[in-house]
mmCIF file of C-alpha atoms and ligand atoms in Angstrom:
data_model
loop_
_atom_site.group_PDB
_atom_site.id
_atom_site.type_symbol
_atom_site.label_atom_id
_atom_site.label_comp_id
_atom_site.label_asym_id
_atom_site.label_seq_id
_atom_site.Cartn_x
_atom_site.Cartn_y
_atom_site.Cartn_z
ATOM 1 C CA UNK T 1 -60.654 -1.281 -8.656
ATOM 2 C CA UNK T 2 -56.964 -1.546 -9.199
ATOM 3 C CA UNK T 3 -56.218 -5.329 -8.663
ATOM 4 C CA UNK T 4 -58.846 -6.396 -10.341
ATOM 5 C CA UNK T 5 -56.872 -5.269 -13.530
ATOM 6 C CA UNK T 6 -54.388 -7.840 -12.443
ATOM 7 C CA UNK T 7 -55.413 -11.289 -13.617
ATOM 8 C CA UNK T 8 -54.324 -14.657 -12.292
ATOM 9 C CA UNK T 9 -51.520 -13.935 -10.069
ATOM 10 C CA UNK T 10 -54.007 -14.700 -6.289
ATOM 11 C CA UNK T 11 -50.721 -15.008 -4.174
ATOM 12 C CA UNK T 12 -49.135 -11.575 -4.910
ATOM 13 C CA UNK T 13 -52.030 -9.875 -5.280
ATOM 14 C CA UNK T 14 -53.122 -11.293 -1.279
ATOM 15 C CA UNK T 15 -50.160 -10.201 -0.188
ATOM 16 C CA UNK T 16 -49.894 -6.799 -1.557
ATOM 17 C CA UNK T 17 -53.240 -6.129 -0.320
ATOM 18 C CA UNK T 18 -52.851 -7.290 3.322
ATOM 19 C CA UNK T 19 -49.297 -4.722 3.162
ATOM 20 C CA UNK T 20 -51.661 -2.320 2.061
ATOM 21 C CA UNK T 21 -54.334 -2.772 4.763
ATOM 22 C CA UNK T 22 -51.925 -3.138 7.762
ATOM 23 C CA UNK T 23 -49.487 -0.470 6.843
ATOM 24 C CA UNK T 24 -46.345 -2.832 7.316
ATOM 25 C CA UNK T 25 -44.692 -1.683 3.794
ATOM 26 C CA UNK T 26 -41.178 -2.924 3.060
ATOM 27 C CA UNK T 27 -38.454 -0.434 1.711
ATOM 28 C CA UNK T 28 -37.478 -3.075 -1.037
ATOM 29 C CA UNK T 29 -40.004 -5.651 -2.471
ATOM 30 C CA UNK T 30 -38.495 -8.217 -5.671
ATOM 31 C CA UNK T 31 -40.877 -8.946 -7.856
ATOM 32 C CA UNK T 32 -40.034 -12.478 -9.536
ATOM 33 C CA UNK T 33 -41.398 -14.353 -12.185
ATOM 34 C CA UNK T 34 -41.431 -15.028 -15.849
ATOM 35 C CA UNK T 35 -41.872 -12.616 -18.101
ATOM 36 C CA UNK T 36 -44.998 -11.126 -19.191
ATOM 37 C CA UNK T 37 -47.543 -12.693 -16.261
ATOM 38 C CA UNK T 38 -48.078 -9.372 -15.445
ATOM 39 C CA UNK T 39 -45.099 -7.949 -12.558
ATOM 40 C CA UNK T 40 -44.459 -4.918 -14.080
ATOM 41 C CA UNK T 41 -48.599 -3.949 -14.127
ATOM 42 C CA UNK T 42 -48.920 -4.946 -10.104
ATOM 43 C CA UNK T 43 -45.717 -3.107 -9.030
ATOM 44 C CA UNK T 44 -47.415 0.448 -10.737
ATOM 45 C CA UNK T 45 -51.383 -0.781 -9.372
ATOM 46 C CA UNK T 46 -49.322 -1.167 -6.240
ATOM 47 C CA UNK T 47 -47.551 2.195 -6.426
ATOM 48 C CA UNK T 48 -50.722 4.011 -7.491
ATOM 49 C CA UNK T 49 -52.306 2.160 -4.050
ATOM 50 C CA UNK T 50 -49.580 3.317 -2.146
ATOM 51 C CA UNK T 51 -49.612 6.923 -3.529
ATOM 52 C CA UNK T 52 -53.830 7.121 -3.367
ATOM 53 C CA UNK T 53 -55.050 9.790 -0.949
ATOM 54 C CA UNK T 54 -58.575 8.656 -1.875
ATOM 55 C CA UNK T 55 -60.249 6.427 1.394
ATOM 56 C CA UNK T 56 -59.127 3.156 0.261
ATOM 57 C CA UNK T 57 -57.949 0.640 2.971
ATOM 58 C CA UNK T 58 -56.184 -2.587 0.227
ATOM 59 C CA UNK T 59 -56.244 -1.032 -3.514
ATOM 60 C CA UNK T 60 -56.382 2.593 -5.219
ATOM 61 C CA UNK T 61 -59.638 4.509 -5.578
ATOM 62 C CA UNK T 62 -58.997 5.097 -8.799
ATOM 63 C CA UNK T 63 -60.645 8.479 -8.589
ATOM 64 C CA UNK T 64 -58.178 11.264 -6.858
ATOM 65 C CA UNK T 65 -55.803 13.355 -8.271
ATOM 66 C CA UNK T 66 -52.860 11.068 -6.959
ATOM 67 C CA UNK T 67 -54.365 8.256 -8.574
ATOM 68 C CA UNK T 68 -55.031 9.623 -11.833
ATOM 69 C CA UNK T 69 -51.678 11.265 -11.865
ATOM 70 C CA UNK T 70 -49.714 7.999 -10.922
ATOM 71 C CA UNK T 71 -51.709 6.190 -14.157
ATOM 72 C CA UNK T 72 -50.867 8.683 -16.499
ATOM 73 C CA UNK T 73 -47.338 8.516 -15.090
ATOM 74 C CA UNK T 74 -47.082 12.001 -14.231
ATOM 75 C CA UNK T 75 -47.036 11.516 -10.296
ATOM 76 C CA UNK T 76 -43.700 13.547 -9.171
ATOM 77 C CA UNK T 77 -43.363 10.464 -6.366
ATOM 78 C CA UNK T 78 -43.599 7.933 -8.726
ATOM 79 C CA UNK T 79 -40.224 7.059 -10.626
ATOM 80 C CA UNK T 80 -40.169 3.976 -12.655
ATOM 81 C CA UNK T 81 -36.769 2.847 -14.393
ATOM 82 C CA UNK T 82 -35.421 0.692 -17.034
ATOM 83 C CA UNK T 83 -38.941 0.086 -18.318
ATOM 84 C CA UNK T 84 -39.441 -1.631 -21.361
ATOM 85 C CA UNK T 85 -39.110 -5.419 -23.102
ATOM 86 C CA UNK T 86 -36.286 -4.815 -25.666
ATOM 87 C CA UNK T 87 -33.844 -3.775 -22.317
ATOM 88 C CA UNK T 88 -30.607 -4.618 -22.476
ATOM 89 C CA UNK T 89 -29.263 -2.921 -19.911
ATOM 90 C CA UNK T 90 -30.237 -0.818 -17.199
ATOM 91 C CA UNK T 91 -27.075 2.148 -16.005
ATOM 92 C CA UNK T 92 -26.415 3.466 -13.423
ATOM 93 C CA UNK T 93 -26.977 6.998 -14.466
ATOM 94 C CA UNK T 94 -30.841 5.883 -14.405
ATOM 95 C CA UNK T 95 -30.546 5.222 -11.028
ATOM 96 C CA UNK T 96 -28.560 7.975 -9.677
ATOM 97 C CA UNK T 97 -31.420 10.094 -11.653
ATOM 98 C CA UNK T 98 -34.409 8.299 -9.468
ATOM 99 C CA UNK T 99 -31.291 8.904 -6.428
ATOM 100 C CA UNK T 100 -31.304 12.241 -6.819
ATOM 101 C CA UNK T 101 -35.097 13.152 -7.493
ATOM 102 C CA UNK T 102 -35.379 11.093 -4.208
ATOM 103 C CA UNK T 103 -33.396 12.995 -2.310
ATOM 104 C CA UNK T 104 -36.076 16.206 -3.021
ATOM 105 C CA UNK T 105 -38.108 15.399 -0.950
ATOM 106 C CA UNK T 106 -41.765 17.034 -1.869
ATOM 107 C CA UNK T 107 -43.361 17.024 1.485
ATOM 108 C CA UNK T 108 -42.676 15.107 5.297
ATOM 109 C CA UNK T 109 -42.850 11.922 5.191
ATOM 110 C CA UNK T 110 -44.639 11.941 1.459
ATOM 111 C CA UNK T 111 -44.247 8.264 0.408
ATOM 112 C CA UNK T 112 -42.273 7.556 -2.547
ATOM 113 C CA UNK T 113 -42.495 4.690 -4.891
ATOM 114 C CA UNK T 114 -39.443 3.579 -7.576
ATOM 115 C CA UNK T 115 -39.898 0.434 -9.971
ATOM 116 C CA UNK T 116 -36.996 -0.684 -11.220
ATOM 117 C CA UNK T 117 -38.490 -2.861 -14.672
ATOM 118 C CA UNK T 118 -35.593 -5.310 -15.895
ATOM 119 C CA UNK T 119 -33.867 -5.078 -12.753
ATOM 120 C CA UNK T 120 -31.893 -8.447 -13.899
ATOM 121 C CA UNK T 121 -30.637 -6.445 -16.475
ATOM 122 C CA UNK T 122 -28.902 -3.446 -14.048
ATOM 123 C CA UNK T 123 -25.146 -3.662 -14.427
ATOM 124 C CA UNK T 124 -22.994 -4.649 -11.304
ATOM 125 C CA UNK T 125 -22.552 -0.504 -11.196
ATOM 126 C CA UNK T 126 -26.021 0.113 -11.080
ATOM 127 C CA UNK T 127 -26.660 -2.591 -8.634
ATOM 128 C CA UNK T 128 -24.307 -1.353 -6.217
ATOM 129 C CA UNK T 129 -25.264 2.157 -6.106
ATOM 130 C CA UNK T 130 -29.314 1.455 -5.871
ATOM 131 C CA UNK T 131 -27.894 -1.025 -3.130
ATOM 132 C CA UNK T 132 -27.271 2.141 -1.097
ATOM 133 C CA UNK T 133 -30.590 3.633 -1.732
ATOM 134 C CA UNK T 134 -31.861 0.095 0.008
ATOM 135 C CA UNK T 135 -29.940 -0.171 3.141
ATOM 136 C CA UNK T 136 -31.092 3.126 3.805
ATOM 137 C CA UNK T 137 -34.384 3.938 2.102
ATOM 138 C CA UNK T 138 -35.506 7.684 2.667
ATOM 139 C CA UNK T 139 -38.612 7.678 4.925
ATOM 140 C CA UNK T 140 -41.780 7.080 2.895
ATOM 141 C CA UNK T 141 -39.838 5.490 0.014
ATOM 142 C CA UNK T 142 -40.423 2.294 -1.621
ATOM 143 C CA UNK T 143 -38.817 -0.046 -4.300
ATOM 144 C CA UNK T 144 -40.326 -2.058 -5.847
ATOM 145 C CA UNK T 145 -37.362 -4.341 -8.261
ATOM 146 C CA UNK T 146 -39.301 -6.158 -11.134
ATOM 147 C CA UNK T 147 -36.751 -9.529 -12.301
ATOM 148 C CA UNK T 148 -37.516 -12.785 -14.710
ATOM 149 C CA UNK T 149 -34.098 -13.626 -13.432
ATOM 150 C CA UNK T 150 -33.934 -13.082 -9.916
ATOM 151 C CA UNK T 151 -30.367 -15.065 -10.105
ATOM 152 C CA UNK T 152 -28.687 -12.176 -12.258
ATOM 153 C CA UNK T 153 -29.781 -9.635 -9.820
ATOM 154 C CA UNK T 154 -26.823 -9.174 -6.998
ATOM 155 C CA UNK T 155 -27.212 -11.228 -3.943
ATOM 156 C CA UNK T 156 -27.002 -8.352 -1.670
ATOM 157 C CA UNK T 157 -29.962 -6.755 -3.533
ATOM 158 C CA UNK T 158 -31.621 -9.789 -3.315
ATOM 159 C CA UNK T 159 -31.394 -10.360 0.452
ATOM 160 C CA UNK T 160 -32.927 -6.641 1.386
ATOM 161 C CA UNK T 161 -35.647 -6.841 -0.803
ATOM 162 C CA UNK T 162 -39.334 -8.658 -0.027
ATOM 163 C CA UNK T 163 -39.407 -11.173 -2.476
ATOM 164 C CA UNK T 164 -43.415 -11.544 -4.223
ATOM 165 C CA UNK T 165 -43.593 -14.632 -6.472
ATOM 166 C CA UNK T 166 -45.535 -14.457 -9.982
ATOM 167 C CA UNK T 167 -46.446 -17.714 -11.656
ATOM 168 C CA UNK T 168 -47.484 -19.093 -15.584
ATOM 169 C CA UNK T 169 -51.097 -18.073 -15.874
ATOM 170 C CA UNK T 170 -53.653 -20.899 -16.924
ATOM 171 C CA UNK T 171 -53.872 -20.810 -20.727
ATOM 172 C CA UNK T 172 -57.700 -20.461 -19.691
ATOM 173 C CA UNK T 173 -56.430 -17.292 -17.825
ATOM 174 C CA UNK T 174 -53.948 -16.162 -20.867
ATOM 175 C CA UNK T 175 -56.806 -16.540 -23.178
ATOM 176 C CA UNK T 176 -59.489 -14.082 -20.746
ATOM 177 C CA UNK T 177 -56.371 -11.306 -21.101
ATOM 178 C CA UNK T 178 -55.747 -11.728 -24.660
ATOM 179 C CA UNK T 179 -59.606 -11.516 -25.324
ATOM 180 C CA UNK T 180 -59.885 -8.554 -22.259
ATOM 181 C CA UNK T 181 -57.266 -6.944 -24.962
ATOM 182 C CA UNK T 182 -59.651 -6.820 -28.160
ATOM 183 C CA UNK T 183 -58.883 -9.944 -29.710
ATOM 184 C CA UNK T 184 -61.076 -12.341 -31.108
ATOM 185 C CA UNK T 185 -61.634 -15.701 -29.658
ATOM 186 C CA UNK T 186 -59.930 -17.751 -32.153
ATOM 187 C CA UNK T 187 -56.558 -16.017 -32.419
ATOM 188 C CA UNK T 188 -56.494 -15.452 -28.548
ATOM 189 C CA UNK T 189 -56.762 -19.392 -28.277
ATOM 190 C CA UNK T 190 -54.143 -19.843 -30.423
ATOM 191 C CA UNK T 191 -51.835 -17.604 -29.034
ATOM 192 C CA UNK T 192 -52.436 -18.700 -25.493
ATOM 193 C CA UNK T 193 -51.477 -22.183 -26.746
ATOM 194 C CA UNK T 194 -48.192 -20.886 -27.586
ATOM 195 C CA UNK T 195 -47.672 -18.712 -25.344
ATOM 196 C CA UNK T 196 -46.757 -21.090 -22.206
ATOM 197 C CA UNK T 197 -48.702 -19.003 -20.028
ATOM 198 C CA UNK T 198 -47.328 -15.372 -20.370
ATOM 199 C CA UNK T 199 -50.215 -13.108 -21.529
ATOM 200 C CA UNK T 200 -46.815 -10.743 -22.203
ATOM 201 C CA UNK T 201 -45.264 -12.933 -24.187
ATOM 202 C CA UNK T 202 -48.664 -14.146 -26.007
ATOM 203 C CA UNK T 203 -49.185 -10.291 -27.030
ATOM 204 C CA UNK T 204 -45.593 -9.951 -28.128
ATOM 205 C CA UNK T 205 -45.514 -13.382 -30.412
ATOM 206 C CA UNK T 206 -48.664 -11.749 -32.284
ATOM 207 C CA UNK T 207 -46.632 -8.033 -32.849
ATOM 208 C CA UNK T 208 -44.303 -11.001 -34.563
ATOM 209 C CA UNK T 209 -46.957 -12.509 -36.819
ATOM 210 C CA UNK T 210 -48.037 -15.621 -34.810
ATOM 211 C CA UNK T 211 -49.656 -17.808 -34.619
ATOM 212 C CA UNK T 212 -49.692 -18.339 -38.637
ATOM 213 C CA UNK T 213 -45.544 -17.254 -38.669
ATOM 214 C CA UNK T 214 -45.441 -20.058 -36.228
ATOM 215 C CA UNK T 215 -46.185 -22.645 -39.159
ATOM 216 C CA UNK T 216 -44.271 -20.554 -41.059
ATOM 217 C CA UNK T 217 -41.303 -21.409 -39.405
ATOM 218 C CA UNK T 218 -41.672 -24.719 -38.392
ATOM 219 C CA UNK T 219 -42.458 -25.924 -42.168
ATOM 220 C CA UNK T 220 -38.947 -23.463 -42.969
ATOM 221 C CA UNK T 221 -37.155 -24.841 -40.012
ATOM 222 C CA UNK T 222 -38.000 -28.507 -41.053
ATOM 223 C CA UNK T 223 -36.505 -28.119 -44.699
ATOM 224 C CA UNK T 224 -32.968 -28.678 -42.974
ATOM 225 C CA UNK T 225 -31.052 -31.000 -44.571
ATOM 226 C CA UNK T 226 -32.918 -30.481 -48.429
ATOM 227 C CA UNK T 227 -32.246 -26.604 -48.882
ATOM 228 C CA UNK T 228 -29.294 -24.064 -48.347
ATOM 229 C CA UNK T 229 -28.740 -23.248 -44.578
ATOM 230 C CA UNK T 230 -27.718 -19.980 -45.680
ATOM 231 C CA UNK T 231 -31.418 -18.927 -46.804
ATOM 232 C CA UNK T 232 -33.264 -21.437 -43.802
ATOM 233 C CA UNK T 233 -31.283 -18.927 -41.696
ATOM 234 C CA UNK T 234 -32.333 -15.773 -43.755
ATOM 235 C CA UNK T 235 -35.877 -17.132 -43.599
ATOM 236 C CA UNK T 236 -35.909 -17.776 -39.990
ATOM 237 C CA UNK T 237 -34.730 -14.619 -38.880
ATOM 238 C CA UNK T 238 -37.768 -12.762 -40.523
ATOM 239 C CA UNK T 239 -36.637 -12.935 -44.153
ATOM 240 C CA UNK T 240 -38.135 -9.629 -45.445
ATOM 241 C CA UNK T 241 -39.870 -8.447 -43.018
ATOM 242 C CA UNK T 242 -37.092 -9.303 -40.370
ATOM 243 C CA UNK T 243 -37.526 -6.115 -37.505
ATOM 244 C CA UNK T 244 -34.549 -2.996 -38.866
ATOM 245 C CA UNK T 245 -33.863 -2.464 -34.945
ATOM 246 C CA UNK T 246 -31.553 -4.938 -33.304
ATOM 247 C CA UNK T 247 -33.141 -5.478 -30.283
ATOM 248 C CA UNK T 248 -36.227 -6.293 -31.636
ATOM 249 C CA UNK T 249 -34.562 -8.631 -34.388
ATOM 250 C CA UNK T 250 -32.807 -10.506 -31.659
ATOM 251 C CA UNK T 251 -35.618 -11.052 -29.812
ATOM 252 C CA UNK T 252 -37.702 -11.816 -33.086
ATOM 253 C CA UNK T 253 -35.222 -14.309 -33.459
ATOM 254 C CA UNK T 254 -35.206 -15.898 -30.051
ATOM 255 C CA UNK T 255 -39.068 -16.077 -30.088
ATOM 256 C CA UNK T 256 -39.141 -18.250 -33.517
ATOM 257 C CA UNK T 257 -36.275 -20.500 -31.451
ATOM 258 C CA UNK T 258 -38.799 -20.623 -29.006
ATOM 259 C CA UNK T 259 -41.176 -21.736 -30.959
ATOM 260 C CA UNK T 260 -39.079 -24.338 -32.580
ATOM 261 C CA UNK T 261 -38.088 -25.339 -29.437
ATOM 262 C CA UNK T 262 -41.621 -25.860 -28.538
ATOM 263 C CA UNK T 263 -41.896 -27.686 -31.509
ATOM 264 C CA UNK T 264 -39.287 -30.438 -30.631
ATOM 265 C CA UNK T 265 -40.316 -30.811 -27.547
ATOM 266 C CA UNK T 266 -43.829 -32.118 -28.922
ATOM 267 C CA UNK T 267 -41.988 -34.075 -31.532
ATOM 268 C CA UNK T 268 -40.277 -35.966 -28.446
ATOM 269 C CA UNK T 269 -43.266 -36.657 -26.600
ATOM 270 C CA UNK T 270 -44.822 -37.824 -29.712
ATOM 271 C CA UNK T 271 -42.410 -40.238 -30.330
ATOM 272 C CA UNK T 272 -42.732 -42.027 -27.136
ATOM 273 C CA UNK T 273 -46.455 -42.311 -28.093
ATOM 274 C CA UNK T 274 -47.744 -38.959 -26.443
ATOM 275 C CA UNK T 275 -50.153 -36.776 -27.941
ATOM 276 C CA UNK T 276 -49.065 -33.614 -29.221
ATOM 277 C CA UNK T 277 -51.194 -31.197 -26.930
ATOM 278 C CA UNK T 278 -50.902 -27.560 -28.135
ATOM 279 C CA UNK T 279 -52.106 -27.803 -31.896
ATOM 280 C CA UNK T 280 -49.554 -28.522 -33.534
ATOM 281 C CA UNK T 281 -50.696 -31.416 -34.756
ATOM 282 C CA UNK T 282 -49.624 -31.423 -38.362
ATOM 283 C CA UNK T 283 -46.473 -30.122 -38.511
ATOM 284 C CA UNK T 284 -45.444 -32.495 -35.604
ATOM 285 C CA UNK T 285 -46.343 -35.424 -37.966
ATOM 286 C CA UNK T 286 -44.615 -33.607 -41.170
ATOM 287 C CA UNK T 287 -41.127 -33.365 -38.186
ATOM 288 C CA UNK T 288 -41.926 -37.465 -37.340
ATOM 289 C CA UNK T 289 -41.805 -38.147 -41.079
ATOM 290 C CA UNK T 290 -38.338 -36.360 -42.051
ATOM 291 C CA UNK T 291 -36.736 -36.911 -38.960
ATOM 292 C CA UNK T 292 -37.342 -39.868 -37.017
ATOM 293 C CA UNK T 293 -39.290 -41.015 -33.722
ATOM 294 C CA UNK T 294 -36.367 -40.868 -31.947
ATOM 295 C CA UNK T 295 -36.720 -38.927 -28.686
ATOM 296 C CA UNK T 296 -33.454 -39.015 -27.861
ATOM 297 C CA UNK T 297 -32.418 -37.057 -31.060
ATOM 298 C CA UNK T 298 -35.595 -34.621 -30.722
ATOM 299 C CA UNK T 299 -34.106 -34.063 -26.801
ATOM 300 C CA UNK T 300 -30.880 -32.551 -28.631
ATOM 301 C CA UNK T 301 -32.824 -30.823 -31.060
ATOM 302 C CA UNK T 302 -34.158 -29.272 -28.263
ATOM 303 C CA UNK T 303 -31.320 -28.220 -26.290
ATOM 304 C CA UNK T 304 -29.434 -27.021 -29.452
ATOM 305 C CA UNK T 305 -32.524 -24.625 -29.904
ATOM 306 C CA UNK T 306 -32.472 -23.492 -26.564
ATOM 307 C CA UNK T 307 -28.849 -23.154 -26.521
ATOM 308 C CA UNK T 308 -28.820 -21.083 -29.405
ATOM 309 C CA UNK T 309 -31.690 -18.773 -28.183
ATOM 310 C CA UNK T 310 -29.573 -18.260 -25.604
ATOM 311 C CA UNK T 311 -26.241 -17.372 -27.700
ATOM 312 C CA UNK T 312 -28.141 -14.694 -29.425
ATOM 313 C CA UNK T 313 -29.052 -12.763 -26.073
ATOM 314 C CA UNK T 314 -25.766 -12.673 -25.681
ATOM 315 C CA UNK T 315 -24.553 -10.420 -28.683
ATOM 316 C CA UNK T 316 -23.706 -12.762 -31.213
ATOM 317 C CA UNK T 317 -25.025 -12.104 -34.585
ATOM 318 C CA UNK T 318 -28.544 -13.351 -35.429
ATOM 319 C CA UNK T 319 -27.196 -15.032 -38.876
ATOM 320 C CA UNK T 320 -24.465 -16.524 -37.819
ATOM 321 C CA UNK T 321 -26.079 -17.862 -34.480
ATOM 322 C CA UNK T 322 -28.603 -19.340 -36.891
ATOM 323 C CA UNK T 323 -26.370 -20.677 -39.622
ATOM 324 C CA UNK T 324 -24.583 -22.359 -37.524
ATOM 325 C CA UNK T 325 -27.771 -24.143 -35.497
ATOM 326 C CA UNK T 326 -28.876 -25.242 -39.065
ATOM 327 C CA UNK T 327 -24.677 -26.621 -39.715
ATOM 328 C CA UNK T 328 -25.060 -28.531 -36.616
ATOM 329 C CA UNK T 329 -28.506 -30.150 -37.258
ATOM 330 C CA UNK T 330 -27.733 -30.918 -40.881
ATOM 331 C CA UNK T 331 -24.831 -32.662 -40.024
ATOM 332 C CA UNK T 332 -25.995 -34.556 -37.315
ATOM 333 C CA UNK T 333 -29.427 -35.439 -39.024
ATOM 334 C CA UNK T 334 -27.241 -36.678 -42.005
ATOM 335 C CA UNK T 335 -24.878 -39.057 -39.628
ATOM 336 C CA UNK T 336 -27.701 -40.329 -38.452
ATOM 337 C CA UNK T 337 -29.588 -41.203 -41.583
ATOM 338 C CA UNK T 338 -33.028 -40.119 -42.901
ATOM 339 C CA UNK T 339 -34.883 -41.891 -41.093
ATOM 340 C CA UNK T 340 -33.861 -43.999 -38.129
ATOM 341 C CA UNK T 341 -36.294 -46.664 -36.088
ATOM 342 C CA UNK T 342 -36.840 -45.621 -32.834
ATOM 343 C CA UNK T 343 -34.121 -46.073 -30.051
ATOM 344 C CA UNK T 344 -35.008 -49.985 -28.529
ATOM 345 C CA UNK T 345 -35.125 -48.647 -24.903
ATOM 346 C CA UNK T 346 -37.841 -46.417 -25.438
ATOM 347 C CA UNK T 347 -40.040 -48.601 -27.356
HETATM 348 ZN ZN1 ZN R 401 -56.843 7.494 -5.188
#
């Protein structure tokens, strides 16, 4: 009953299962993958099958009191940390909590399960001291470490943990989640065309307005050069309805970067001739008009995009971050002339 609420990720959910069914559970799994296919959701189905006292041999029963306690989160042996999307940081003090509710142990040999969500995100403090808790796991206990970025996570974290690798879902898949979530057919298309295979990340762009902020910004983004950069900037990071908190304003941010980014990627395939394949059609052709076939200059786009998507996670100022993407792209588009023929060793 419980796996089947995880869609399109076959390889973990095989292995997870066979775990299950033979008994041989690690102390420290890694759960890696991009964001939003769905990690954090199989580490708790996988807690709630490791915590089920119901008869179940591979997956929950879905019916004791175990289970129903470890889905409404209220299972004492279930301790999940650092949950959440807008995580900057996870502290150590979270983890010496889980340490120390660990160390009461409930019952002999009662198994114990700890997800660690954002576990890229734990500081080098952090990392070290739930390092101890995986050398020498108490009996029964389990960690399960959920990362986008297993790179950031410490490298002797890394090495005692089981790694279990999540993949892009099929847009196909992206759009049976989205729909499986209440929304119609149309807009679940749509976002699963923008969503590059992240059913997360597809339900997070529409809490943002996509898919129509997605033209939005594209037709704002592509005014560079003919209106201030000051108010492209404002524009771009929400304008008006631009999120109050931080976080979620960075990451606002980062997602219409994204999106941009997405953007000038089809504008470089389309001018070598390629078809734009994710319907965005139109405002491809409106980017080929202002700017050029030139591949080459939509491959720095690009980067610049990326590059500043990545400046803003790391505590710059939204504004400024912006501004000075727009600076950069004005100047460069001017140098270069409104409208360039395409580079001879592409055509
Ligand atoms: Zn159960």
């Amino acid at each position: 009953v419980s796996f089947e609420e995880i869609v399109g990720q076959p390889g973990p959910e095989r292995a997870l299962r066979a775990a299950l069914r033979t008994g041989r559970i690690a102390g420290g799994y890694l759960f890696l993958g991009p964001r939003g296919v769905g990690k954090l959701r199989t580490a708790l189905v996988f807690a709630r099958a490791l915590l089920c006292d119901g008869p179940g041999e591979e997956d929950s029963c879905d019916a004791c009191r175990a289970c129903r306690r470890a889905r409404s989160r209220v299972h004492p042996c279930l301790h999940v940390v650092g949950e959440g999307d807008g995580v900057a940081e996870v502290k150590v003090e979270e983890v010496r909590a889980v340490q120390d509710r660990l160390s009461l142990k409930p019952m002999e040999g009662a198994r114990q399960v700890v997800v660690v969500d954002n576990a890229d995100r734990m500081n080098e403090v952090a990392a070290n001291a739930l390092l101890k808790t995986l050398e020498e796991p108490p009996p029964g206990a389990t960690l399960i470490l959920v990362a986008a970025e297993p790179l950031r996570v410490l490298e002797t974290v890394r090495s005692r943990c089981h790694p279990v690798r999540f993949r892009s879902l099929a847009r196909e898949s992206v759009r049976a989640v989205l729909e499986g979530e209440g929304l119609a057919a149309e807009e679940a298309d749509a976002l699963a065309r923008l969503a590059g295979g992240s059913p997360g990340r597809a339900l997070a762009l529409r809490a943002l307005g996509f898919p129509q902020r997605g033209e939005t910004v594209a037709r704002r983004f592509l005014d560079v050069g003919r209106a201030d950069p000051a108010e492209i900037a404002a524009d771009l990071a929400g304008g008006e309805d631009r999120p109050s908190n931080r976080a979620e304003a960075r990451r606002a941010a980062r997602e219409t970067l994204f999106h941009l980014a997405h953007l000038a990627r089809e504008a470089m395939v389309a001018s070598v001739g390629g078809d734009p394949r994710t319907g965005t059609e139109d405002v491809v052709g409106t980017a080929l008009r202002r700017f050029g076939r030139n591949p080459d200059r939509w491959g720095k786009v690009l980067r610049r995009l990326l590059e500043t998507a990545d400046t803003i996670r790391a505590n710059v100022s939204v504004e400024t971050a912006l501004l000075d993407l727009l600076l950069d792209l004005e100047t460069a588009w001017k140098s270069l002339g409104p409208n360039p023929p395409p580079s001879p060793s592409r055509t």
